[in-house]
PDB file of N, CA, C and O in Angstrom:
ATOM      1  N   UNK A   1     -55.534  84.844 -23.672  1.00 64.00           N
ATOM      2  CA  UNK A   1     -54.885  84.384 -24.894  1.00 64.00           C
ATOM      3  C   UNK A   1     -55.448  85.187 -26.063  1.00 64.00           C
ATOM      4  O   UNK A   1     -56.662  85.344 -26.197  1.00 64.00           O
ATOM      5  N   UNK A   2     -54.517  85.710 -26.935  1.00 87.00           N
ATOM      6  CA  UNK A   2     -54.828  86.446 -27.946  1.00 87.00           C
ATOM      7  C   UNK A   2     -55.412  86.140 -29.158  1.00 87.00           C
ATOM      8  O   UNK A   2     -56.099  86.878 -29.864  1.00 87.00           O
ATOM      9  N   UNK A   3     -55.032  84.798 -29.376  1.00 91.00           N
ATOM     10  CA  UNK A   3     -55.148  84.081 -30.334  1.00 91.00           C
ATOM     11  C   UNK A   3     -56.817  83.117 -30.145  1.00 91.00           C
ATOM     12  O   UNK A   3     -56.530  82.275 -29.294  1.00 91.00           O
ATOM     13  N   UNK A   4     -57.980  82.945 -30.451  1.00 95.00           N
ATOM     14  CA  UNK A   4     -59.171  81.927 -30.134  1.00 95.00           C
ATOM     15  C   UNK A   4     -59.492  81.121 -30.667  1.00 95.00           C
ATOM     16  O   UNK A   4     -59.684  81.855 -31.637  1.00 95.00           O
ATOM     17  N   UNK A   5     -59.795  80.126 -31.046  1.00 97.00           N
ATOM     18  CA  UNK A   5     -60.716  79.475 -31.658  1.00 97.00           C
ATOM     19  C   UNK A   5     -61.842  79.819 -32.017  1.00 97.00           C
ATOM     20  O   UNK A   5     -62.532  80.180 -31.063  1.00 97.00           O
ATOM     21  N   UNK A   6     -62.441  79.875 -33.192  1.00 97.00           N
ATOM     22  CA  UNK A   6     -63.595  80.439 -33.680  1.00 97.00           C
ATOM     23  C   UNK A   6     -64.657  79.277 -33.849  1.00 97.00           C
ATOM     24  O   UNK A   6     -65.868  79.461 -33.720  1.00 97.00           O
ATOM     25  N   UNK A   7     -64.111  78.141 -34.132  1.00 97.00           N
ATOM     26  CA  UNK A   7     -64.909  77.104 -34.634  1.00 97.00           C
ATOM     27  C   UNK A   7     -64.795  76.130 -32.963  1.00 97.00           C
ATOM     28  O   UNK A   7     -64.544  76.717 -31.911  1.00 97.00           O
ATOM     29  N   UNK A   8     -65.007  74.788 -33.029  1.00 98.00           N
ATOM     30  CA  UNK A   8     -64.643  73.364 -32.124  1.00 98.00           C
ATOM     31  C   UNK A   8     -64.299  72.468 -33.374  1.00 98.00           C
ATOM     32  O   UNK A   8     -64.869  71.794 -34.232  1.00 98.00           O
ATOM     33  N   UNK A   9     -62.759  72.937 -32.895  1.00 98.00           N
ATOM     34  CA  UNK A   9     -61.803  72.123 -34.100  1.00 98.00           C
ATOM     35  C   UNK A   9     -62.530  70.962 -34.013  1.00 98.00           C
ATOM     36  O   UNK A   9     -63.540  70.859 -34.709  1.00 98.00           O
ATOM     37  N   UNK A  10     -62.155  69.952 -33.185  1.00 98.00           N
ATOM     38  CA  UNK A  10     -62.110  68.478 -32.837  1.00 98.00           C
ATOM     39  C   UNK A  10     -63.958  67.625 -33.657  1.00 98.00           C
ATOM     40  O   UNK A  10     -64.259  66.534 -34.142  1.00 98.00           O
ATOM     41  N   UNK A  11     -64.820  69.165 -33.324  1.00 98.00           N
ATOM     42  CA  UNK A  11     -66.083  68.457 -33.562  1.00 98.00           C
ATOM     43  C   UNK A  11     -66.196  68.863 -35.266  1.00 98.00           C
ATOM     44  O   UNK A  11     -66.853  68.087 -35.961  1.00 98.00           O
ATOM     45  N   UNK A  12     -65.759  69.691 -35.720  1.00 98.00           N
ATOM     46  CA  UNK A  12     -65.284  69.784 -37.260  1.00 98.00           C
ATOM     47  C   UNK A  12     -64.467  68.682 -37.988  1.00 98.00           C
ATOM     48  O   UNK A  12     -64.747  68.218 -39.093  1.00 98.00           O
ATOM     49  N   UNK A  13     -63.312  68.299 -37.128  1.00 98.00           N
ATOM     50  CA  UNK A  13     -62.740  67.071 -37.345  1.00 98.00           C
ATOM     51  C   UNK A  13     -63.689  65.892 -37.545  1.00 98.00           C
ATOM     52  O   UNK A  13     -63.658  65.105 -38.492  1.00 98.00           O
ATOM     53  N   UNK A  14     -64.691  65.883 -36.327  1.00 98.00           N
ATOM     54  CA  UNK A  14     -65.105  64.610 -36.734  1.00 98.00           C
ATOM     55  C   UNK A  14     -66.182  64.802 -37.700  1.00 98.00           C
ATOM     56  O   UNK A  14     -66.737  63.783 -38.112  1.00 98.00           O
ATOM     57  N   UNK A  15     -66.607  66.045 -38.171  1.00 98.00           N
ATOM     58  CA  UNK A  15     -67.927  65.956 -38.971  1.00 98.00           C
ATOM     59  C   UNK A  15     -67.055  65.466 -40.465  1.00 98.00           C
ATOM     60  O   UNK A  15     -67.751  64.943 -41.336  1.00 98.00           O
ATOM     61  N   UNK A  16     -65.735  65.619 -40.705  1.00 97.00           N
ATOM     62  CA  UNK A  16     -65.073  65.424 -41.603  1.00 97.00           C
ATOM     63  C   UNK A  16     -64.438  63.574 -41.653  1.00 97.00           C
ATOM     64  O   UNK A  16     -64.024  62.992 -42.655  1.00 97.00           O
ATOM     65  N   UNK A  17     -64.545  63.065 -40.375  1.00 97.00           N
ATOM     66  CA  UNK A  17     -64.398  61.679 -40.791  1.00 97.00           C
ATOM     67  C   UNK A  17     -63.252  61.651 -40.000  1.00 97.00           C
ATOM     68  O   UNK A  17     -62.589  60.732 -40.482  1.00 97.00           O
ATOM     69  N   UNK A  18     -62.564  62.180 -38.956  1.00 98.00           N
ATOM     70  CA  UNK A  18     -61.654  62.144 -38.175  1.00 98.00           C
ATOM     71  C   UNK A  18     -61.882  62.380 -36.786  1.00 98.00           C
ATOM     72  O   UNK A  18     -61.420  63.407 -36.290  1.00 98.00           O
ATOM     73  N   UNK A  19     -62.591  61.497 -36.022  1.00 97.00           N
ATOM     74  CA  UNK A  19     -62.792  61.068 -34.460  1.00 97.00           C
ATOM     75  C   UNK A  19     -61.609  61.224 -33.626  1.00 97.00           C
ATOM     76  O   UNK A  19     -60.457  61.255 -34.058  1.00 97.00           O
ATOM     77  N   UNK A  20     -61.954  61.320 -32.420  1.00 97.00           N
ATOM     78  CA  UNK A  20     -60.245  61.207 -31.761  1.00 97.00           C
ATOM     79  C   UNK A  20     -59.747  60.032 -31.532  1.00 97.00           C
ATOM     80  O   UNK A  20     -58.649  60.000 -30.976  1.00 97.00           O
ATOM     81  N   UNK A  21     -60.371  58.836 -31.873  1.00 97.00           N
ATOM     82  CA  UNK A  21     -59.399  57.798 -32.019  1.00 97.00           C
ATOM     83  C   UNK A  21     -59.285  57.624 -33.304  1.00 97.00           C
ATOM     84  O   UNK A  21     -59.815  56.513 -33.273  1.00 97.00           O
ATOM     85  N   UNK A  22     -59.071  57.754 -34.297  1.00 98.00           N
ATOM     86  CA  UNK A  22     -59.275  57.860 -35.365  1.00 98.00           C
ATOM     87  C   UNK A  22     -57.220  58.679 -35.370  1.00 98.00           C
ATOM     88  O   UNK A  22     -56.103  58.166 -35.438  1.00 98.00           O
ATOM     89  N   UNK A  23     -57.812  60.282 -35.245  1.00 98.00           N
ATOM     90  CA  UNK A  23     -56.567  60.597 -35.215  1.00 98.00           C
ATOM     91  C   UNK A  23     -55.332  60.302 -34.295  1.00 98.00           C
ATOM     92  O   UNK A  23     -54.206  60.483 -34.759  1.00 98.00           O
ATOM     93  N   UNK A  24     -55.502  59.839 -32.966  1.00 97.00           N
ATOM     94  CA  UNK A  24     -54.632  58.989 -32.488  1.00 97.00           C
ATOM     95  C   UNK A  24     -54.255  57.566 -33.238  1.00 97.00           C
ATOM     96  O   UNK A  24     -53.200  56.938 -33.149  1.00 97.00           O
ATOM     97  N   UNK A  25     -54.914  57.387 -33.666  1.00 97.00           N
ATOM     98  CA  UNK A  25     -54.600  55.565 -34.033  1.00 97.00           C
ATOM     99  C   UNK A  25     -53.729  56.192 -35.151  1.00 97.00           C
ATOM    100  O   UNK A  25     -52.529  56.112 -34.888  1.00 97.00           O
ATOM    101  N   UNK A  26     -53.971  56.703 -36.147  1.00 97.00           N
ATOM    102  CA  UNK A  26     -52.832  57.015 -37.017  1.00 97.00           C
ATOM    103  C   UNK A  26     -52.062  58.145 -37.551  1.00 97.00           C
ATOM    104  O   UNK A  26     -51.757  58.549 -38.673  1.00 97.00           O
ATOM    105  N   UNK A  27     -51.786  58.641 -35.892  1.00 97.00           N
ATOM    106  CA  UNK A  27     -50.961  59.662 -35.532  1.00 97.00           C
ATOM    107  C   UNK A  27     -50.666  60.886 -36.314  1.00 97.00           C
ATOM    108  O   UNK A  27     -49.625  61.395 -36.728  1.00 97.00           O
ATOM    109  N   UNK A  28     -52.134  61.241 -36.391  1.00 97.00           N
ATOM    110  CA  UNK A  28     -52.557  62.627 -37.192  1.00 97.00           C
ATOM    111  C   UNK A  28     -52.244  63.578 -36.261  1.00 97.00           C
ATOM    112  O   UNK A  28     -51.335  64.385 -36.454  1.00 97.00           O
ATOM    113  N   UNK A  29     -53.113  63.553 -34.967  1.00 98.00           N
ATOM    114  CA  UNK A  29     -52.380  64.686 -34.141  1.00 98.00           C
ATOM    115  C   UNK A  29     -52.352  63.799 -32.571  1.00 98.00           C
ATOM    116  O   UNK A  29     -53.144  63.028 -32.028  1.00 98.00           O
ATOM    117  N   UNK A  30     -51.073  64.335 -32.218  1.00 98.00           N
ATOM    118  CA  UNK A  30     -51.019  63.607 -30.597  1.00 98.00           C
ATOM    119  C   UNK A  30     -51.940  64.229 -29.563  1.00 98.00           C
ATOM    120  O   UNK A  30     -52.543  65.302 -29.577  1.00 98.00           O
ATOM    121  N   UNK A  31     -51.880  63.223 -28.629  1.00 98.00           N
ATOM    122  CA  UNK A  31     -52.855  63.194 -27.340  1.00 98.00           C
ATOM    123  C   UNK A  31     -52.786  64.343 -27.052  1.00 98.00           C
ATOM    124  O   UNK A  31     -53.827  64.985 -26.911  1.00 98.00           O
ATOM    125  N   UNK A  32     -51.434  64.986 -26.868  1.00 98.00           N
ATOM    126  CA  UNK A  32     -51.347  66.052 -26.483  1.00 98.00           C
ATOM    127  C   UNK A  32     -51.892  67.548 -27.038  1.00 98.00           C
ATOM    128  O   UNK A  32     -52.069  68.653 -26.525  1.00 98.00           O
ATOM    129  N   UNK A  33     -52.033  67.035 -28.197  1.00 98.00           N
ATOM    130  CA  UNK A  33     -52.887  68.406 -28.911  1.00 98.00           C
ATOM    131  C   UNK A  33     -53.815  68.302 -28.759  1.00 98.00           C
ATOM    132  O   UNK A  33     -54.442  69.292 -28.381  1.00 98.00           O
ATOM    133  N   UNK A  34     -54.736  66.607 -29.020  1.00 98.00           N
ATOM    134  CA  UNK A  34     -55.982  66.768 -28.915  1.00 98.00           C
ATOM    135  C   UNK A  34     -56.954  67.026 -27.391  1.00 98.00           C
ATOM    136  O   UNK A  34     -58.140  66.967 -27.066  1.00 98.00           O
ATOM    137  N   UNK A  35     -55.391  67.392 -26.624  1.00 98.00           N
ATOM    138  CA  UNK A  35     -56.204  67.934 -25.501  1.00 98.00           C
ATOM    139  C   UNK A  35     -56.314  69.572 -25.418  1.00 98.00           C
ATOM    140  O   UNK A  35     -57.341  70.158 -25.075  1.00 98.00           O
ATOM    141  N   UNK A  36     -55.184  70.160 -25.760  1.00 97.00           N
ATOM    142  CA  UNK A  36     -55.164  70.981 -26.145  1.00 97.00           C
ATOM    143  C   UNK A  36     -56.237  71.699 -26.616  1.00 97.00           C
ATOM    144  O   UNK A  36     -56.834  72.628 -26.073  1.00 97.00           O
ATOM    145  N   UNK A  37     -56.441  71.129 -27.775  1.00 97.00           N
ATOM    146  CA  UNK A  37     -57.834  71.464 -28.441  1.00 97.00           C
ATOM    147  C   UNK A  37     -59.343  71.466 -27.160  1.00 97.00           C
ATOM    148  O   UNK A  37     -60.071  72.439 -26.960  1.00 97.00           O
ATOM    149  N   UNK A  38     -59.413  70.643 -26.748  1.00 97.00           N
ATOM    150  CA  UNK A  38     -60.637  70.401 -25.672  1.00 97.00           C
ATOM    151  C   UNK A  38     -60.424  71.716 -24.846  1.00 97.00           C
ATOM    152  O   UNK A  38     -61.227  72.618 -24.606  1.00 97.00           O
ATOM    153  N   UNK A  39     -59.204  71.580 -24.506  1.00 96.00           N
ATOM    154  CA  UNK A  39     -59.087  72.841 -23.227  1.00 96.00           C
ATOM    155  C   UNK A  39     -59.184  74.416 -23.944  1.00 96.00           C
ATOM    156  O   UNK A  39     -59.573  75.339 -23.229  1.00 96.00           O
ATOM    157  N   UNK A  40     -58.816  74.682 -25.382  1.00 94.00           N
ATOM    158  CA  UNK A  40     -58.770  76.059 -26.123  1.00 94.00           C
ATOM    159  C   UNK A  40     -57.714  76.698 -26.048  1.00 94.00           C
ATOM    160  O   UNK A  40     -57.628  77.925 -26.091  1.00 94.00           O
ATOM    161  N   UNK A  41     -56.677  75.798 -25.912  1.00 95.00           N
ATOM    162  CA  UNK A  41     -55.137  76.116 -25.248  1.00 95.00           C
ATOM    163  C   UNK A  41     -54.220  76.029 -26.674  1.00 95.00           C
ATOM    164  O   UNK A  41     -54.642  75.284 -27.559  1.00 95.00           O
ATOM    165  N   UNK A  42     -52.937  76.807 -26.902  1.00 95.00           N
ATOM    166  CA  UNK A  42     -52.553  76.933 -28.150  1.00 95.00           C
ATOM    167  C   UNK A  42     -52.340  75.926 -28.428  1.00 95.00           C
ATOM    168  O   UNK A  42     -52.600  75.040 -27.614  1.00 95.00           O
ATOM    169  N   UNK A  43     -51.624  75.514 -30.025  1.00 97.00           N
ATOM    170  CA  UNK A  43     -51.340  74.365 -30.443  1.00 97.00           C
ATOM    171  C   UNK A  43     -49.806  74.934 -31.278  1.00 97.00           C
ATOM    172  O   UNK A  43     -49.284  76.037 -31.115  1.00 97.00           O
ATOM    173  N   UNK A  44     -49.457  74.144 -31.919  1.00 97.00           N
ATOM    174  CA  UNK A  44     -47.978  74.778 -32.736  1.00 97.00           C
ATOM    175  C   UNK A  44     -48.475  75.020 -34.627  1.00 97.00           C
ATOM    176  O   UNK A  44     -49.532  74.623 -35.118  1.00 97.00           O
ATOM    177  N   UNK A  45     -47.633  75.581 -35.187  1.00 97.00           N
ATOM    178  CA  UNK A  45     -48.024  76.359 -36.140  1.00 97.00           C
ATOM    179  C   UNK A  45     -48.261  74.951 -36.902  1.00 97.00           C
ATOM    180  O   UNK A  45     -49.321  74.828 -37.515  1.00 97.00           O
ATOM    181  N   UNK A  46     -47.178  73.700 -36.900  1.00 98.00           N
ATOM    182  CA  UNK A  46     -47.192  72.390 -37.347  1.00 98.00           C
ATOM    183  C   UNK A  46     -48.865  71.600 -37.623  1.00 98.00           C
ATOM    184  O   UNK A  46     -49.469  71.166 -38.604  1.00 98.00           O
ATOM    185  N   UNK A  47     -49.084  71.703 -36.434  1.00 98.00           N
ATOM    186  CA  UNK A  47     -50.571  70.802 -35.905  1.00 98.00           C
ATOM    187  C   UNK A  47     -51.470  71.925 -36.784  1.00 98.00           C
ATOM    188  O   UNK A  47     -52.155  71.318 -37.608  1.00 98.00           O
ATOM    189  N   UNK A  48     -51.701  73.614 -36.864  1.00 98.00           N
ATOM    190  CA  UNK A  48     -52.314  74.272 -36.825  1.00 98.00           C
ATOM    191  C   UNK A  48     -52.221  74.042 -38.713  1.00 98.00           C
ATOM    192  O   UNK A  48     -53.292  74.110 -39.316  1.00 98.00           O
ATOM    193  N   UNK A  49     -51.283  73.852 -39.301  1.00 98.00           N
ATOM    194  CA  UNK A  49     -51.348  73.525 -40.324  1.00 98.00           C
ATOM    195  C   UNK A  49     -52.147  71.985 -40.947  1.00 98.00           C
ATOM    196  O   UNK A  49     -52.908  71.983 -41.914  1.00 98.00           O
ATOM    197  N   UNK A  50     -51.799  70.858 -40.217  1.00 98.00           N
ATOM    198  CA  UNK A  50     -52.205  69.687 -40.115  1.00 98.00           C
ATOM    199  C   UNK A  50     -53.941  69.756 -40.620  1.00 98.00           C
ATOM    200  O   UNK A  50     -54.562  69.448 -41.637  1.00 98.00           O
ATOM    201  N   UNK A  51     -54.296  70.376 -39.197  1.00 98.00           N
ATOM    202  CA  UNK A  51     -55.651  70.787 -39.243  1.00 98.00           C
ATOM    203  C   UNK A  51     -56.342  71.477 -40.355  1.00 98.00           C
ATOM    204  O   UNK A  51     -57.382  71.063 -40.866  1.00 98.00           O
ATOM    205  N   UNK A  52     -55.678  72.606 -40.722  1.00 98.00           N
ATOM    206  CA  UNK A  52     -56.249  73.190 -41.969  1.00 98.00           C
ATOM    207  C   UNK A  52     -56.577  72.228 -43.219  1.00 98.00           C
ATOM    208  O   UNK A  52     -57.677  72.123 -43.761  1.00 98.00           O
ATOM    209  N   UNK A  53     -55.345  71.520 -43.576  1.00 98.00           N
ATOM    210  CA  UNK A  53     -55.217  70.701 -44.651  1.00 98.00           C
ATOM    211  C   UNK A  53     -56.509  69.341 -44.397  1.00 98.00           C
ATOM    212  O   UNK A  53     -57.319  68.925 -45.225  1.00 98.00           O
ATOM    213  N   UNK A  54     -56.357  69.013 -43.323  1.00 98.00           N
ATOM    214  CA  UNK A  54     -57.355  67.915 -43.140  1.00 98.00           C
ATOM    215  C   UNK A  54     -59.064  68.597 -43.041  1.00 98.00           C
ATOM    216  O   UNK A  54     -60.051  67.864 -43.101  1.00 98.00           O
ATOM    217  N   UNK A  55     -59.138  69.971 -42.895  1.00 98.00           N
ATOM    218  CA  UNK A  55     -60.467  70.885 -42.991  1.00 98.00           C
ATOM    219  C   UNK A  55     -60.563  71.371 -44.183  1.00 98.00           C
ATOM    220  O   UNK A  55     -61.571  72.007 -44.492  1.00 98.00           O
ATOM    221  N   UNK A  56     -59.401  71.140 -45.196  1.00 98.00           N
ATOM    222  CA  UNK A  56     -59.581  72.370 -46.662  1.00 98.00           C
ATOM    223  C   UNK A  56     -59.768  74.023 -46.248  1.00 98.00           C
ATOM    224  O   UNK A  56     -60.268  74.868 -46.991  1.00 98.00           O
ATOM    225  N   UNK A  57     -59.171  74.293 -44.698  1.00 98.00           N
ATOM    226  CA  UNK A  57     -59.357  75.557 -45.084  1.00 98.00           C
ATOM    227  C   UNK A  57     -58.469  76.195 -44.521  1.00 98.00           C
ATOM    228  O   UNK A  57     -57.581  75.513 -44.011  1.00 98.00           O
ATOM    229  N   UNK A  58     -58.335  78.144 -44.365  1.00 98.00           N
ATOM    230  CA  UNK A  58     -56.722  78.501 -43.759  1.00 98.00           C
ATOM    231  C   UNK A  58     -57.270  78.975 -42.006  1.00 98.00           C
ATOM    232  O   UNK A  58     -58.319  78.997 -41.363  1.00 98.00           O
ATOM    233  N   UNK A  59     -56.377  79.174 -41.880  1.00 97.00           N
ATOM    234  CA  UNK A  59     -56.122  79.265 -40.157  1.00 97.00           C
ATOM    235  C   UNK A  59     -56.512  80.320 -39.834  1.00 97.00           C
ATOM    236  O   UNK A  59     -56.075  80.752 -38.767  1.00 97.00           O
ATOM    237  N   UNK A  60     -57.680  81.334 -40.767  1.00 96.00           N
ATOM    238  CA  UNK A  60     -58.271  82.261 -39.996  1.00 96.00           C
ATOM    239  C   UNK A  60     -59.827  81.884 -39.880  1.00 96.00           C
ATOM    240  O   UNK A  60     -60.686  82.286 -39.095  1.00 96.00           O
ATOM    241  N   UNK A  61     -59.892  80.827 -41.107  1.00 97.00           N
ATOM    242  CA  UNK A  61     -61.159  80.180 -40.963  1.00 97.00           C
ATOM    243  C   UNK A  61     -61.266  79.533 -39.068  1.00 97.00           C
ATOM    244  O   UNK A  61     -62.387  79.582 -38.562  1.00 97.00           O
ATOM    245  N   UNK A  62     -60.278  79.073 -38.335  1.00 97.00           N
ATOM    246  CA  UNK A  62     -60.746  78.092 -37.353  1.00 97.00           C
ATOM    247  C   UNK A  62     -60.049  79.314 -36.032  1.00 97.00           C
ATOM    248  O   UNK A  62     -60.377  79.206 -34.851  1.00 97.00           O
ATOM    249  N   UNK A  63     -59.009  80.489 -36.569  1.00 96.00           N
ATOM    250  CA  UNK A  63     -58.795  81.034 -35.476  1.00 96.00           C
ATOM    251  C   UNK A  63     -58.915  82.721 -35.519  1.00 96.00           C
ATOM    252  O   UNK A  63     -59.191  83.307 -36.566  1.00 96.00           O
ATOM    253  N   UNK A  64     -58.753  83.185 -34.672  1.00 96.00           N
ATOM    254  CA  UNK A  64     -59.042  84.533 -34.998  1.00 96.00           C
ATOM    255  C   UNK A  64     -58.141  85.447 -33.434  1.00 96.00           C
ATOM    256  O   UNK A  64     -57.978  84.982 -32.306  1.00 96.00           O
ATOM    257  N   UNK A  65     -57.672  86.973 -34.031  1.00 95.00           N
ATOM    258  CA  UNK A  65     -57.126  87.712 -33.070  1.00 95.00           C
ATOM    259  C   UNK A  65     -58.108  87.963 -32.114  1.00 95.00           C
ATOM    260  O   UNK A  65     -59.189  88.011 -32.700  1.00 95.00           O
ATOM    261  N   UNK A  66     -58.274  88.197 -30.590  1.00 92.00           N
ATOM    262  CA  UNK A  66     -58.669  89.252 -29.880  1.00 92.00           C
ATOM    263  C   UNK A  66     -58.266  89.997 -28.820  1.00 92.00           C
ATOM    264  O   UNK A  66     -57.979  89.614 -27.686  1.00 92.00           O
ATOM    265  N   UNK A  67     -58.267  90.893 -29.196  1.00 89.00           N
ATOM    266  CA  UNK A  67     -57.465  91.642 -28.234  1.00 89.00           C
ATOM    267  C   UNK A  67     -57.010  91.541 -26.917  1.00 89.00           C
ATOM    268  O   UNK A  67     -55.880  91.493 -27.403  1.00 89.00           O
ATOM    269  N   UNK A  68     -56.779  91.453 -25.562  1.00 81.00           N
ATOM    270  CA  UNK A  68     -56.593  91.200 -24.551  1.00 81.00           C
ATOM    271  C   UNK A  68     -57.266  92.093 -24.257  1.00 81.00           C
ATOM    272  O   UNK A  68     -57.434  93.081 -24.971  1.00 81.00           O
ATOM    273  N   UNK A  69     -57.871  91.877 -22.942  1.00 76.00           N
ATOM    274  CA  UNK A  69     -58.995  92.706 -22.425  1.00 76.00           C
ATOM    275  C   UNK A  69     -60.775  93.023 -22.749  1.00 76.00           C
ATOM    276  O   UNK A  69     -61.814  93.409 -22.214  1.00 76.00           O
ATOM    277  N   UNK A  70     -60.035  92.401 -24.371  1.00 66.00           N
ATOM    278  CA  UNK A  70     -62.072  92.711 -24.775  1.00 66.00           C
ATOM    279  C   UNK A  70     -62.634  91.826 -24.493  1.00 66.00           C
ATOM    280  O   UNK A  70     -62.017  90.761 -24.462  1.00 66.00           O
ATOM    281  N   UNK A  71     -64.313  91.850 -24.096  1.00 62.00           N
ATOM    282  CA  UNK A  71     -64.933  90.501 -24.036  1.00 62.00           C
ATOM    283  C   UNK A  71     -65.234  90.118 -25.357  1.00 62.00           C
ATOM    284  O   UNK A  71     -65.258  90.829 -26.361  1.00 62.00           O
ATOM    285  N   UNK A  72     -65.596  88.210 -25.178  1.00 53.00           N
ATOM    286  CA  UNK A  72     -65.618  87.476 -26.116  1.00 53.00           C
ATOM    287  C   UNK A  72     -66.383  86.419 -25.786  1.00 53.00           C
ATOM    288  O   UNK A  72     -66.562  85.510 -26.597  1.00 53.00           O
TER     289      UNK A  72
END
């Protein structure tokens, strides 16, 4: 995958006051992303926005390009 995670969204989330039941209970992001997230598997540009706004920051802060093939 080209696209990585730079940070652990979910544990940023919660240092910010948003647990995963927290964001399930009032359907900040679904189950399905927040597995997503655990596994490092994409998410949609929607959620990827969600996240920023609930972190104050932009989407190169939490993701980043790498090339296919390079290590990481």
């Amino acid at each position: 995958m080209p696209l990585v995670y730079k940070i652990d969204v979910l544990q940023a989330l919660k240092d910010k006051g948003y647990n995963t039941n927290r964001l399930r209970k009032e359907k900040i992001l679904a189950e399905s992303t927040i597995q997503k997230l655990r596994e490092n598997k994409p998410i949609s540009w929607a959620n990827i926005a969600q996240i920023c706004d609930l972190l104050h920051c932009q989407p190169g802060d939490i993701m980043e390009y790498v090339e296919e093939g390079s290590e990481r």
